[in-house]
Coordinates of C-alpha atoms in Angstrom, one line a residue:
Q15 CA 95.9 78.4 -59.6
V16 CA 99.1 80.0 -60.7
Q17 CA 100.6 78.2 -63.7
L18 CA 103.9 78.6 -65.3
V19 CA 103.9 77.7 -69.0
E20 CA 107.0 76.0 -70.4
S21 CA 108.0 75.3 -74.0
G22 CA 111.1 74.4 -76.0
G23 CA 112.0 70.9 -75.0
G24 CA 112.9 68.3 -77.6
S25 CA 115.4 65.9 -78.8
V26 CA 119.0 66.7 -79.9
Q27 CA 122.2 64.9 -80.4
A28 CA 125.1 65.3 -77.9
G29 CA 126.8 68.7 -78.5
G30 CA 123.6 70.3 -79.8
S31 CA 121.6 73.1 -78.3
L32 CA 118.0 73.8 -77.2
R33 CA 116.3 76.8 -75.7
L34 CA 113.6 76.5 -73.1
S35 CA 111.1 79.3 -72.3
C36 CA 108.9 79.8 -69.3
T37 CA 106.2 82.5 -69.0
A38 CA 104.7 83.5 -65.7
P39 CA 101.3 85.1 -65.2
N40 CA 101.1 88.9 -64.7
G41 CA 101.8 90.0 -61.2
L42 CA 103.7 86.9 -60.0
H43 CA 106.8 89.0 -59.5
Y44 CA 105.0 90.8 -56.6
R45 CA 105.0 87.5 -54.8
T46 CA 108.4 86.1 -55.8
N47 CA 111.9 87.3 -56.5
T48 CA 113.4 84.3 -58.4
M49 CA 112.5 82.2 -61.4
G50 CA 114.5 79.1 -62.3
W51 CA 114.8 75.7 -63.9
F52 CA 115.0 72.4 -62.2
R53 CA 115.4 68.9 -63.8
Q54 CA 114.3 65.5 -62.6
G55 CA 114.7 62.1 -64.1
T56 CA 112.8 59.0 -63.2
G57 CA 113.7 57.8 -59.7
K58 CA 115.8 60.9 -59.1
G59 CA 115.4 64.0 -57.0
R60 CA 114.7 67.4 -58.4
E61 CA 118.0 69.1 -59.2
A62 CA 118.5 72.8 -59.5
V63 CA 119.9 73.9 -62.9
A64 CA 119.8 77.7 -63.0
A65 CA 117.9 80.6 -61.6
I66 CA 117.6 84.3 -62.1
Y67 CA 116.6 87.2 -59.8
T68 CA 113.7 88.7 -61.8
A69 CA 114.4 92.3 -60.6
T70 CA 118.1 92.5 -61.2
G71 CA 118.7 89.7 -63.8
D72 CA 121.5 88.2 -61.7
P73 CA 121.9 84.6 -62.7
M74 CA 122.9 81.5 -60.7
Y75 CA 124.0 78.2 -62.0
S76 CA 124.7 74.7 -60.8
D77 CA 128.3 73.5 -61.3
S78 CA 127.1 70.9 -63.7
V79 CA 125.9 73.4 -66.3
K80 CA 128.1 76.5 -65.6
G81 CA 129.6 77.6 -68.9
R82 CA 127.2 75.7 -71.1
F83 CA 123.8 77.0 -70.1
T84 CA 122.6 80.6 -69.9
I85 CA 119.5 81.8 -68.1
S86 CA 118.0 85.2 -69.1
R87 CA 114.8 87.1 -68.7
D88 CA 112.4 89.4 -70.5
G89 CA 110.6 91.3 -67.8
A90 CA 108.2 92.9 -70.3
I91 CA 106.6 89.6 -71.1
N92 CA 107.2 87.8 -67.7
T93 CA 109.4 85.2 -69.5
I94 CA 112.7 83.5 -68.7
Y95 CA 114.8 81.5 -71.0
L96 CA 117.3 78.7 -70.6
Q97 CA 119.8 78.5 -73.5
M98 CA 121.4 75.1 -73.4
T99 CA 124.5 74.4 -75.4
S100 CA 127.0 71.6 -75.6
L101 CA 124.3 69.2 -74.4
K102 CA 125.4 65.9 -72.9
P103 CA 123.4 62.7 -72.5
E104 CA 123.4 63.3 -68.8
D105 CA 121.5 66.5 -69.3
A106 CA 118.5 64.5 -70.5
D107 CA 115.7 64.9 -68.1
M108 CA 112.3 66.5 -67.5
Y109 CA 112.9 70.2 -67.0
Y110 CA 110.6 72.2 -64.8
C111 CA 110.2 76.0 -64.5
A112 CA 109.7 77.4 -61.0
A113 CA 109.1 80.7 -59.2
G114 CA 109.7 81.5 -55.6
T115 CA 111.4 83.7 -53.0
T116 CA 115.1 82.8 -52.4
E117 CA 118.3 84.2 -51.2
E118 CA 121.7 83.6 -52.8
V119 CA 122.6 80.9 -50.3
N120 CA 119.5 78.8 -51.0
W121 CA 118.5 79.5 -54.6
Y122 CA 119.0 75.8 -55.4
A123 CA 116.5 74.4 -52.9
A124 CA 113.3 73.3 -54.4
I125 CA 111.4 74.0 -51.2
N126 CA 111.8 77.7 -51.7
Y127 CA 109.8 77.6 -55.0
N128 CA 106.0 77.8 -54.6
Y129 CA 105.0 77.8 -58.2
W130 CA 105.9 75.2 -60.8
G131 CA 105.2 74.4 -64.5
Q132 CA 104.2 71.1 -65.9
G133 CA 107.6 70.2 -67.3
T134 CA 109.2 69.9 -70.7
Q135 CA 111.2 66.9 -71.8
V136 CA 114.8 67.2 -73.0
T137 CA 116.3 64.2 -74.7
V138 CA 120.0 64.0 -75.7
S139 CA 121.3 61.1 -77.8
S140 CA 124.9 60.1 -77.9

C-alpha cells in the first residue's frame, strides 16, 4: 500500500509559522503528476490548500492561503514542503498530504488524488 509520510505539524500562536513535509515512496511520480496539501476539521469537508506539479514545480494555491503559504518540492528525495506563515486561528486543522493526477482546472478536487497520508495536526492559538 502506497503511503505518504507527513511531518511538521504542531502548535503556534497566531502570526507564527510552521513547515510541513511530505515524502512519497520512490516511483510514485510515474503514476501521478501532482502532490498537494488538504486540510479538514471535525465535521467539515476536505479543503484544498496548495498543490504542485512534481515535474515542473508549478504551484497552485487556494485563495485563503495565497500570499501566506508556499509549496515547494525536492525531487531528489520525493518530498514536498508547505511553508506556512502569518498563521491564523482559522488555519488550524488536520493537514493531509496527497498525490494524484490533475489538471490545472481541477487540482483542488480531492477525488483526483489517489494516495493520502495519515495527517498532521496544526493548531493555531489566538
